Each structure stands twice: as C-alpha cells, then as structure tokens.
mmCIF file of N, CA and C in Angstrom:
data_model
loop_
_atom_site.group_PDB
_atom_site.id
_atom_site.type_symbol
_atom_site.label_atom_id
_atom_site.label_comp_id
_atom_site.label_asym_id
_atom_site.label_seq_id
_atom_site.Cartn_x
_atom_site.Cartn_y
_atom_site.Cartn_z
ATOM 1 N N UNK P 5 4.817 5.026 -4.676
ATOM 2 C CA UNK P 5 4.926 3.735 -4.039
ATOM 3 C C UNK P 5 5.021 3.921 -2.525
ATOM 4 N N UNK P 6 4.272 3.289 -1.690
ATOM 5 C CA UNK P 6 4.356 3.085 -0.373
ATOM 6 C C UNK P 6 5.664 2.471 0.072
ATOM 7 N N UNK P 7 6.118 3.345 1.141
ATOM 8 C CA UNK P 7 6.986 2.548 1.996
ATOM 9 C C UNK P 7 6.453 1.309 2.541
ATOM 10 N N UNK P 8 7.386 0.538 3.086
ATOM 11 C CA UNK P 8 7.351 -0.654 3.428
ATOM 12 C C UNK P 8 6.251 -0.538 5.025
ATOM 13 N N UNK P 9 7.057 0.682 5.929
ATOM 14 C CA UNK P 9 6.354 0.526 7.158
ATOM 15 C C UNK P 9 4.946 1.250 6.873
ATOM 16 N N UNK P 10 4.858 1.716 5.749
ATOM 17 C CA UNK P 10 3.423 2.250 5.496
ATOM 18 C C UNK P 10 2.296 1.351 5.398
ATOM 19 N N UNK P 11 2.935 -0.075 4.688
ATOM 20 C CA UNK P 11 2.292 -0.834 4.194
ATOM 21 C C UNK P 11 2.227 -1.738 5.661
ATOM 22 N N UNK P 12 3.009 -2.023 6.386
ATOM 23 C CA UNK P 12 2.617 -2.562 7.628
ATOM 24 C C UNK P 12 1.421 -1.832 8.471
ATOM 25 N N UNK P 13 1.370 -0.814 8.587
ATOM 26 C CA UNK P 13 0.598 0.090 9.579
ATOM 27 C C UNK P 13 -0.788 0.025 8.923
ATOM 28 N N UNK P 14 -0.835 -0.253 7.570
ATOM 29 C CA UNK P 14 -2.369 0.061 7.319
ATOM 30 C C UNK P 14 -2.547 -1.097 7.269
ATOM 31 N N UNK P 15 -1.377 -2.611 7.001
ATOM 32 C CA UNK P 15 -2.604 -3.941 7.196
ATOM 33 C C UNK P 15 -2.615 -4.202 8.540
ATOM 34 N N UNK P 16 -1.736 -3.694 9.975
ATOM 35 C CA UNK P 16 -2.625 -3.462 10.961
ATOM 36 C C UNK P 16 -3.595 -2.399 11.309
ATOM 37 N N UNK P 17 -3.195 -1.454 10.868
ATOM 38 C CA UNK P 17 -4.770 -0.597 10.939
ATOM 39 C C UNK P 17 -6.025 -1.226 10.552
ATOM 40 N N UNK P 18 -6.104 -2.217 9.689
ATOM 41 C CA UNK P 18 -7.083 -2.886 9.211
ATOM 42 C C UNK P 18 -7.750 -3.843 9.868
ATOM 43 N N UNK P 19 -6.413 -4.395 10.864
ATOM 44 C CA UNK P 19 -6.972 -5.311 11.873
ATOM 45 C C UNK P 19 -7.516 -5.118 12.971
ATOM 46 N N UNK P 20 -6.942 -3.838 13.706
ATOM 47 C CA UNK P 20 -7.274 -3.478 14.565
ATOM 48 C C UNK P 20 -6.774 -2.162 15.025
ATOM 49 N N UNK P 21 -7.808 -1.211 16.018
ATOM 50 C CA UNK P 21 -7.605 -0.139 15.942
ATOM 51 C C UNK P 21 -7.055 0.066 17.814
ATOM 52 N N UNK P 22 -5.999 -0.405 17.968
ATOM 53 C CA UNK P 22 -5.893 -0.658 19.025
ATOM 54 C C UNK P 22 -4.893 -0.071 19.406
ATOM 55 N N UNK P 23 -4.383 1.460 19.275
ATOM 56 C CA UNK P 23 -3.256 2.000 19.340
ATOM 57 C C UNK P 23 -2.318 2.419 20.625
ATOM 58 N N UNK P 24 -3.323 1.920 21.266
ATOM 59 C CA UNK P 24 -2.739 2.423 23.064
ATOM 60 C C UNK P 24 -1.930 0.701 23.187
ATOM 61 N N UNK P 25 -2.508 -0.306 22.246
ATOM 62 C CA UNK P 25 -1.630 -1.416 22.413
ATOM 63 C C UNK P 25 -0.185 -1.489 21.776
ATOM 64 N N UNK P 26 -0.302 -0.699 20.948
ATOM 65 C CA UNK P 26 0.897 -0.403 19.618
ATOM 66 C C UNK P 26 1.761 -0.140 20.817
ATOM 67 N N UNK P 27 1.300 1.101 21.109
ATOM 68 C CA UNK P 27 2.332 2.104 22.113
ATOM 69 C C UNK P 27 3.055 0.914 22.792
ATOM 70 N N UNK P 28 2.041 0.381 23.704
ATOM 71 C CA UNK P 28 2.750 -0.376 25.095
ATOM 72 C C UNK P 28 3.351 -1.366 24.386
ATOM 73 N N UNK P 29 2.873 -2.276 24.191
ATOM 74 C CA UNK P 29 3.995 -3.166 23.120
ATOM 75 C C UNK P 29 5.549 -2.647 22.713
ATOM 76 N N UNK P 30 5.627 -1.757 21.710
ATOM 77 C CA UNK P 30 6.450 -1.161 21.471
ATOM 78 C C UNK P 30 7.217 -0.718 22.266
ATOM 79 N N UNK P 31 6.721 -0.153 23.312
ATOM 80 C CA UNK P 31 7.655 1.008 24.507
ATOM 81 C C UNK P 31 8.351 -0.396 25.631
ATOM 82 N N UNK P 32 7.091 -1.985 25.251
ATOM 83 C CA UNK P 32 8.012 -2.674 26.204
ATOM 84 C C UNK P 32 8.773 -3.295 25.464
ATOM 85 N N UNK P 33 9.104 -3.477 24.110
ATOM 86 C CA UNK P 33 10.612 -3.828 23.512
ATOM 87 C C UNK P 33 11.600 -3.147 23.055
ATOM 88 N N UNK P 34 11.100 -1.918 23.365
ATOM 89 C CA UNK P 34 12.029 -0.533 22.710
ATOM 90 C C UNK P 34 13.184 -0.311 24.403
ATOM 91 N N UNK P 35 12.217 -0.454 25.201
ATOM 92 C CA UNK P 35 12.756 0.238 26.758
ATOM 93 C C UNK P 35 14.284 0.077 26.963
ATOM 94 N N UNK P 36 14.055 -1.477 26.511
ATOM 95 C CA UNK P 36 15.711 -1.899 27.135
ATOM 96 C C UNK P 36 16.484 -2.234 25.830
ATOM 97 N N UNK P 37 17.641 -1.488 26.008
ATOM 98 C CA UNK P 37 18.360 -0.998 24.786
ATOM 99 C C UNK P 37 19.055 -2.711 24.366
ATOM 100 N N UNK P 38 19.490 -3.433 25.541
ATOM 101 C CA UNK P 38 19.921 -4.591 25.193
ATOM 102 C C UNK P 38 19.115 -5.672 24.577
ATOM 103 N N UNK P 39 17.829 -5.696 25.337
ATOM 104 C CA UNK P 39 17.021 -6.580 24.775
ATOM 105 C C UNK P 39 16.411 -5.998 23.163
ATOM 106 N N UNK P 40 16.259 -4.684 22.980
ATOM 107 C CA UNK P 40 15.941 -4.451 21.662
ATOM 108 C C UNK P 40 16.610 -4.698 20.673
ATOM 109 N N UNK P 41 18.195 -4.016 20.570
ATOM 110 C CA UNK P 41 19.767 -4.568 20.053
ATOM 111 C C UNK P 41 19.388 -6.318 20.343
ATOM 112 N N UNK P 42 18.990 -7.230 20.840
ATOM 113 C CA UNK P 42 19.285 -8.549 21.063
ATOM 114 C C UNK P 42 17.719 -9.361 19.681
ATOM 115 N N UNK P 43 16.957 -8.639 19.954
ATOM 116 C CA UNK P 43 15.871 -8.738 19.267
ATOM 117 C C UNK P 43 16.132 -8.726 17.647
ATOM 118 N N UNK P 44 16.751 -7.119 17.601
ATOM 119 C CA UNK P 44 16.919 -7.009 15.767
ATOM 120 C C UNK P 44 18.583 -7.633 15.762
ATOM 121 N N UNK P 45 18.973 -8.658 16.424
ATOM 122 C CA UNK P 45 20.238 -9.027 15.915
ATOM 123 C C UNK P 45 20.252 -10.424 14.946
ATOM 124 N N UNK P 46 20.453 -10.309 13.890
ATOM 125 C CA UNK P 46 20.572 -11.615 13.006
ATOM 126 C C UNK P 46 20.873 -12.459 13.546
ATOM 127 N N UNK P 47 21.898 -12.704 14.419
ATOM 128 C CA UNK P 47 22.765 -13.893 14.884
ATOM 129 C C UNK P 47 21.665 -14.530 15.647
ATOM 130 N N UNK P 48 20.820 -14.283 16.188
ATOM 131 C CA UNK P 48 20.420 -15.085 17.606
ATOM 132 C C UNK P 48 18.971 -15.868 16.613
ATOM 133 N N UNK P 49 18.860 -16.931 16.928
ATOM 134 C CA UNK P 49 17.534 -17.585 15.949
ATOM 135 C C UNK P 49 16.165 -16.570 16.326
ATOM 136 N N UNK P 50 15.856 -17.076 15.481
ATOM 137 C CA UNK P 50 14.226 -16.277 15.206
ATOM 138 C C UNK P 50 13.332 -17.063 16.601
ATOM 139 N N UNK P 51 13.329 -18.193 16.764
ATOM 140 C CA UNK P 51 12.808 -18.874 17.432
ATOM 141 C C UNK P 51 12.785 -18.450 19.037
ATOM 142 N N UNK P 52 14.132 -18.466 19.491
ATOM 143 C CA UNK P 52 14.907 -18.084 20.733
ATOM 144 C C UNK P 52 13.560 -15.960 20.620
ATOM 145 N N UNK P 53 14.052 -15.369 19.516
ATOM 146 C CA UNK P 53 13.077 -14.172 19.832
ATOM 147 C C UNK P 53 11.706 -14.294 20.540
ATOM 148 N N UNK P 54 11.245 -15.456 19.040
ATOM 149 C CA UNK P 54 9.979 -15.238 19.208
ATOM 150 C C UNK P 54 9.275 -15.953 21.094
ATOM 151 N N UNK P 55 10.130 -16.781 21.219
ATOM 152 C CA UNK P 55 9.991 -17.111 22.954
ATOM 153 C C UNK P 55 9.990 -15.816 23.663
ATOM 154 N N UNK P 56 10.770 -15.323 23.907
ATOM 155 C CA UNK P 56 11.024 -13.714 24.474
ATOM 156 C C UNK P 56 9.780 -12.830 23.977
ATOM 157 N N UNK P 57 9.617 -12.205 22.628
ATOM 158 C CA UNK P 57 8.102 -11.637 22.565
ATOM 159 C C UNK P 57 6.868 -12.232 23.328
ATOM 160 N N UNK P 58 6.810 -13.498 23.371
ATOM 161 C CA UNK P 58 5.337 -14.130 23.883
ATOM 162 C C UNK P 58 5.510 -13.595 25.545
ATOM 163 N N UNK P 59 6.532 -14.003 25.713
ATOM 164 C CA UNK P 59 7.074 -14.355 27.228
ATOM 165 C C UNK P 59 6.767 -12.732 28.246
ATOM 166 N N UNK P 60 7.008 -11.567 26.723
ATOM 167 C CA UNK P 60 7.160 -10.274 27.154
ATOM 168 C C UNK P 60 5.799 -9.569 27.308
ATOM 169 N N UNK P 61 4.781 -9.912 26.117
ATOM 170 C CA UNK P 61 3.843 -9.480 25.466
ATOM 171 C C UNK P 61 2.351 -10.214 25.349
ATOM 172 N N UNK P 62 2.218 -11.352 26.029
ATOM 173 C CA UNK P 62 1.237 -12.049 26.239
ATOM 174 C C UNK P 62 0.595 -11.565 27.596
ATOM 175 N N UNK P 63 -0.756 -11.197 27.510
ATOM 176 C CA UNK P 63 -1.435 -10.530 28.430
ATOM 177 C C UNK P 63 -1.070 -8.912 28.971
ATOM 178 N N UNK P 64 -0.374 -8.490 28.003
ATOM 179 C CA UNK P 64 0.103 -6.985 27.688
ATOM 180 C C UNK P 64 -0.745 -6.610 26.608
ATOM 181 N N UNK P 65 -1.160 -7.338 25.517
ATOM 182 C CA UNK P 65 -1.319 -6.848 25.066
ATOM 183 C C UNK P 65 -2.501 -7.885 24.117
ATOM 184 N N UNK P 66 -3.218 -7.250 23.090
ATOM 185 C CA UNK P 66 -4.022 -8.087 22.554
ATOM 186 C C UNK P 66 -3.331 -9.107 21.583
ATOM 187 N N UNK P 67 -4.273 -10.342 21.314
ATOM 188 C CA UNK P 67 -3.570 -11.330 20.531
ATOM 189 C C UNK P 67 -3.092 -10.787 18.952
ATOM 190 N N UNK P 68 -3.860 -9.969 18.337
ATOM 191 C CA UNK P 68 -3.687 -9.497 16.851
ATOM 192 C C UNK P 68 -2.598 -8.566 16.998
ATOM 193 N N UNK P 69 -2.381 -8.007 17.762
ATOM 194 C CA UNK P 69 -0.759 -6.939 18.532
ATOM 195 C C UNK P 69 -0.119 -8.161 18.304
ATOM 196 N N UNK P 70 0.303 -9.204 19.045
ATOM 197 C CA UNK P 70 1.106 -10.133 19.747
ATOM 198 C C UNK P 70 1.520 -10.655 18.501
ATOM 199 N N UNK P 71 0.385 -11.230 17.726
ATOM 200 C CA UNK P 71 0.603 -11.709 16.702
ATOM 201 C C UNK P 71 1.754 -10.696 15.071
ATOM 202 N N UNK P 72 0.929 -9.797 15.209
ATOM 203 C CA UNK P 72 2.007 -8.712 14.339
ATOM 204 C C UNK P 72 3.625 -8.740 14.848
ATOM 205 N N UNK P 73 3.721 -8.319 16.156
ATOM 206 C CA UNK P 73 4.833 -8.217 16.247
ATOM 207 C C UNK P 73 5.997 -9.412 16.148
ATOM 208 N N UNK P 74 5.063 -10.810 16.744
ATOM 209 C CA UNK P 74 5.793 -11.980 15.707
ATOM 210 C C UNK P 74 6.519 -12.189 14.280
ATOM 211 N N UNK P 75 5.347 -11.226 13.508
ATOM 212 C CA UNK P 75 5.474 -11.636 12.110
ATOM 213 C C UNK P 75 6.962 -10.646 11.642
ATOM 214 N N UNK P 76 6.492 -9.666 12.614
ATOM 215 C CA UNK P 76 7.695 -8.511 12.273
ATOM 216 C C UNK P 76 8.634 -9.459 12.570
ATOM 217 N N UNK P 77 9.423 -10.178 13.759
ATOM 218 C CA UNK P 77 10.266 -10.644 14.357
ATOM 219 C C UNK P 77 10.503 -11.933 13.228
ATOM 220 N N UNK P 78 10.050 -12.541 12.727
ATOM 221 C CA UNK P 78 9.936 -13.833 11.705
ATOM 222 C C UNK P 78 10.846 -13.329 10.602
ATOM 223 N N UNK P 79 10.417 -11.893 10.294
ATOM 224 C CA UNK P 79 10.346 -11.739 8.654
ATOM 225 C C UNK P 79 11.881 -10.363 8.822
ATOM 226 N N UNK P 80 12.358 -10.603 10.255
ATOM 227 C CA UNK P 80 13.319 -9.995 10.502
ATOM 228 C C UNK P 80 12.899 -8.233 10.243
ATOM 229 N N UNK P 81 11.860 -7.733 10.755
ATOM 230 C CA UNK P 81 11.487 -6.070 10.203
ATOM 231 C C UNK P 81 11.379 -5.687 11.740
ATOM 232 N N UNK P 82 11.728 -6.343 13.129
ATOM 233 C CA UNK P 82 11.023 -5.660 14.185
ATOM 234 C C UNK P 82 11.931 -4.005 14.155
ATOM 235 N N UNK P 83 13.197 -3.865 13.461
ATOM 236 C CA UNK P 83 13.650 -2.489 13.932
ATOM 237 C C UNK P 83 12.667 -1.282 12.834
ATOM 238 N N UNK P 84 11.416 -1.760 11.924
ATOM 239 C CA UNK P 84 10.710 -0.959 11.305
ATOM 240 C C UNK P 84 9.360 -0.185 12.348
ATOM 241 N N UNK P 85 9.679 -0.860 13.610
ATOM 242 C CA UNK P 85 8.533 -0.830 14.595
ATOM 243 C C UNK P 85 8.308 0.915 14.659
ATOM 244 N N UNK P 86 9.578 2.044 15.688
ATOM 245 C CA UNK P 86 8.916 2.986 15.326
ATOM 246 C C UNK P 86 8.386 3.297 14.577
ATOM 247 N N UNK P 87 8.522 3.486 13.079
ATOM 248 C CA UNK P 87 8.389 3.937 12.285
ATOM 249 C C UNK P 87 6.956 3.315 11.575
ATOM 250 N N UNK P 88 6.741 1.886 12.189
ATOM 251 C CA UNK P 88 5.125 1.605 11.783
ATOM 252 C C UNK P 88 4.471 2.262 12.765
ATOM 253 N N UNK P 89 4.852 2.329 13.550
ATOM 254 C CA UNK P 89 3.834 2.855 15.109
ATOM 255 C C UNK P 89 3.745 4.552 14.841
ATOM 256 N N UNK P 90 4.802 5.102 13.919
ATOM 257 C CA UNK P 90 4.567 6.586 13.601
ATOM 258 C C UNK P 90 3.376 6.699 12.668
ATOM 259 N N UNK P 91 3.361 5.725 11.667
ATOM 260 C CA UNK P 91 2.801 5.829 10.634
ATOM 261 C C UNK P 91 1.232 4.824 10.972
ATOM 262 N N UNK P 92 0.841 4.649 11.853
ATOM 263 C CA UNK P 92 -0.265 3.790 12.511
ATOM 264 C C UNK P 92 -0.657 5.378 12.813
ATOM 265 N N UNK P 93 0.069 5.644 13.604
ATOM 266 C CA UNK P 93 -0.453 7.341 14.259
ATOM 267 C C UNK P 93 -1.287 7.822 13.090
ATOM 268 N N UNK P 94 -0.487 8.086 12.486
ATOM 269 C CA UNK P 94 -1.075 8.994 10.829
ATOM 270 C C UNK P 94 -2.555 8.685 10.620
ATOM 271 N N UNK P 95 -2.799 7.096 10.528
ATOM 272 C CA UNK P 95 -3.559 6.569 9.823
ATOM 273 C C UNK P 95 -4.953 7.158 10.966
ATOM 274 N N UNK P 96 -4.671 7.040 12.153
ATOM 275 C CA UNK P 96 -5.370 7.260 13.330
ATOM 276 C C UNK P 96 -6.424 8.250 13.758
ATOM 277 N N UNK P 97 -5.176 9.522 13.323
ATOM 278 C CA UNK P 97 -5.499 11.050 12.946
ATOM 279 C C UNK P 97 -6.391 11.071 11.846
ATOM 280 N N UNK P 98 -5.861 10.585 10.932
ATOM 281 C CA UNK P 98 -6.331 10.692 9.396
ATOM 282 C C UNK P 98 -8.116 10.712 9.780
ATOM 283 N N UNK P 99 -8.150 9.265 10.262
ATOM 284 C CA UNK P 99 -9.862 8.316 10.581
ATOM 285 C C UNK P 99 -10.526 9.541 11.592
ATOM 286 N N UNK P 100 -9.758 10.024 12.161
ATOM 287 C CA UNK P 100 -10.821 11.242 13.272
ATOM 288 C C UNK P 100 -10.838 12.472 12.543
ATOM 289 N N UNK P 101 -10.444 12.956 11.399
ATOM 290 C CA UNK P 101 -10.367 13.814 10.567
ATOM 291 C C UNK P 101 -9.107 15.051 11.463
ATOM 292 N N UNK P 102 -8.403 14.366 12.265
ATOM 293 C CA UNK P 102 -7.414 15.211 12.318
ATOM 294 C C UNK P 102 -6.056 15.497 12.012
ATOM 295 N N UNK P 103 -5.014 16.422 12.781
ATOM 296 C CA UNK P 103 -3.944 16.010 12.268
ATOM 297 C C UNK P 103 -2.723 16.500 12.990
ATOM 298 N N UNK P 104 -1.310 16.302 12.927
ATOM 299 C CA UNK P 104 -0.342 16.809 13.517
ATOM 300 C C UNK P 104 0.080 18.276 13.458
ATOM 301 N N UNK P 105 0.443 19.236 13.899
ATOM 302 C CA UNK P 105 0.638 20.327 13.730
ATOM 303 C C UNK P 105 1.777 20.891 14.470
ATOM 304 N N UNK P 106 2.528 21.776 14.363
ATOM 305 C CA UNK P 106 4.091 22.300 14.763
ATOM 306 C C UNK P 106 3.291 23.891 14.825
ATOM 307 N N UNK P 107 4.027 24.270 16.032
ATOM 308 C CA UNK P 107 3.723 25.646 17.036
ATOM 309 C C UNK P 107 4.690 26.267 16.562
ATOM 310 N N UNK P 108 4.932 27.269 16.669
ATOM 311 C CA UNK P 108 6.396 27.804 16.580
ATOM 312 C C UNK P 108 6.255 29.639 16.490
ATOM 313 N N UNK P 109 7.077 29.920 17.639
ATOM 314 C CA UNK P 109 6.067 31.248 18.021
ATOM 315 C C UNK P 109 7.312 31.876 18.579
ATOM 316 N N UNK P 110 7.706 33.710 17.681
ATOM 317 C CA UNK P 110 9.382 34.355 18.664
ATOM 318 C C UNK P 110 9.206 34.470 20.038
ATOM 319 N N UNK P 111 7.671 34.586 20.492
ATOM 320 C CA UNK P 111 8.265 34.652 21.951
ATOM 321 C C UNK P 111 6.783 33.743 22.591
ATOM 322 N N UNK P 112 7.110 33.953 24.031
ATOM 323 C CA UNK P 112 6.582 33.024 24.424
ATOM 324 C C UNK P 112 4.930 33.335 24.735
ATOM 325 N N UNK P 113 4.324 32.470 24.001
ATOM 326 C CA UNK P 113 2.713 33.270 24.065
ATOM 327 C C UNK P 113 2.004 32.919 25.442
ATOM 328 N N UNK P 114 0.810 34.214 25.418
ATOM 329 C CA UNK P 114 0.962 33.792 27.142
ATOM 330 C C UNK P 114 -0.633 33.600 26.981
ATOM 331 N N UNK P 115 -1.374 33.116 28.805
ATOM 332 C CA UNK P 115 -2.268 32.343 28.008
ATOM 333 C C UNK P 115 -3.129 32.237 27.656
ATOM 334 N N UNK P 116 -3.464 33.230 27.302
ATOM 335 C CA UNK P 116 -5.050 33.912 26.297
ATOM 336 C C UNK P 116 -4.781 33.619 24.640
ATOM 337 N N UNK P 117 -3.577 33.485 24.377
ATOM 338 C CA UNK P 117 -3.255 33.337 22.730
ATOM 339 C C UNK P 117 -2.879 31.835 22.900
ATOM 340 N N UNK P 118 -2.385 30.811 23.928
ATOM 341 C CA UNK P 118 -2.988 29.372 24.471
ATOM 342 C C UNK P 118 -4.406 28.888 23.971
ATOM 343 N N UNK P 119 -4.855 29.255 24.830
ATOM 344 C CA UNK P 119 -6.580 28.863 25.047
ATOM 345 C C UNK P 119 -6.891 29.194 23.493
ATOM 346 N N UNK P 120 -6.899 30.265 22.575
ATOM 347 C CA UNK P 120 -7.376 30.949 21.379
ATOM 348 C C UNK P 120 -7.002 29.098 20.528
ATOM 349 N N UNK P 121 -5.499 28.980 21.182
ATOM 350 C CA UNK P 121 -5.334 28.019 19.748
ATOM 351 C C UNK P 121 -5.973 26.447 20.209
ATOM 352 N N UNK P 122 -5.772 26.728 21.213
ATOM 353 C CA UNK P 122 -6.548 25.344 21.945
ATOM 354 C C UNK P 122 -8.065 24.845 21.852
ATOM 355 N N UNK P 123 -8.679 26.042 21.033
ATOM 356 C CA UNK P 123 -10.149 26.157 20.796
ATOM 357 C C UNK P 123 -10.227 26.652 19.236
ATOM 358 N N UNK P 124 -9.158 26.612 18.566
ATOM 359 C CA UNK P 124 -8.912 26.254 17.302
ATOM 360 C C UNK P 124 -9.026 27.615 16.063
ATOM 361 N N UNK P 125 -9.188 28.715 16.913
ATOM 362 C CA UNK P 125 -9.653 29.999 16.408
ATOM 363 C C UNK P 125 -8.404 30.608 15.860
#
C-alpha cells in the first residue's frame, strides 16, 4: 500500500512536471518557522491560511502548484509537504531513468577517483 504522500506526489506528478516550482513554493512556506507552525496549526481557520498561501504564492509560482498546495492546506496535510516534495523527487529521477546514490569512502578520494565517478566508470 502506498503512503499517503506517495499518493500526493504522483497525482501531482501527473499534473505537472514542474519541480523547480515544488522546491520554491515549499522553501517559501517552510522558511519561516512561525508562519509554517501558523499554517499546520488547527486552531487558526482554513480560510484565514488559504488567504496567506495565495497572498504568498501567486505569481511564484504556477497555478496547478498554487492550486495543490491549497488542497493540502483545506484537507489539513500541508505538514506532508517535505515529504511529498521528497517523493515528487523520486518520481522525477525515476522518468530520467536515474537515481539517488550515497558516496561513502575511508579516506578522502582525490580527484582522479572524482572525475572516474563523475563519468560513471
């Protein structure tokens, strides 16, 4: 069974492949710790948010962005955002046939064994 933010990321992946918008979007409601905490807080109406997203995110970003992150904010899921925007990544990689990978090396390689991995050998 799919996670929940899995299932967000691929019905926006579906909409649009617009991931440099994900980012900025995201990085401008993530930035400020108060306004993000003020965003995923139950108490404050949905309404009062969704003013603040438009207000934040209109002409930042595209309308099908703008629009998602509403729905997140509606349906009370905006604190699933990293974690769709990780899993948008995935989907991203996946479509260019690539993928994430972890280095991890006892000492520090110098840069002829760089370049080797940088050219995929």
């Amino acid at each position: 069974m799919r996670t929940l933010e899995t299932r967000y990321a691929l019905a926006l992946f579906e909409l649009t492949q617009d991931e440099e918008g994900l980012r900025t979007g995201a990085e401008r409601l993530m930035k400020d710790q108060s306004l993000w905490q003020a965003l995923n807080n139950p108490c404050i109406p949905r309404e009062e948010k969704d003013k603040v997203l438009c207000r934040l995110l209109e002409g930042e970003i595209g309308p099908v962005l703008l629009n998602f992150f509403r729905l997140l904010c509606r349906r009370e899921r905006l604190s699933l955002l990293p974690a769709i925007e990780k899993e948008y990544h995935q989907l991203k990689l996946a479509q260019k046939g690539g993928a994430e990978a972890v280095f991890r090396c006892v000492r520090q390689p110098d840069s002829a064994d760089l370049a080797r991995i940088g050219e995929g050998q």
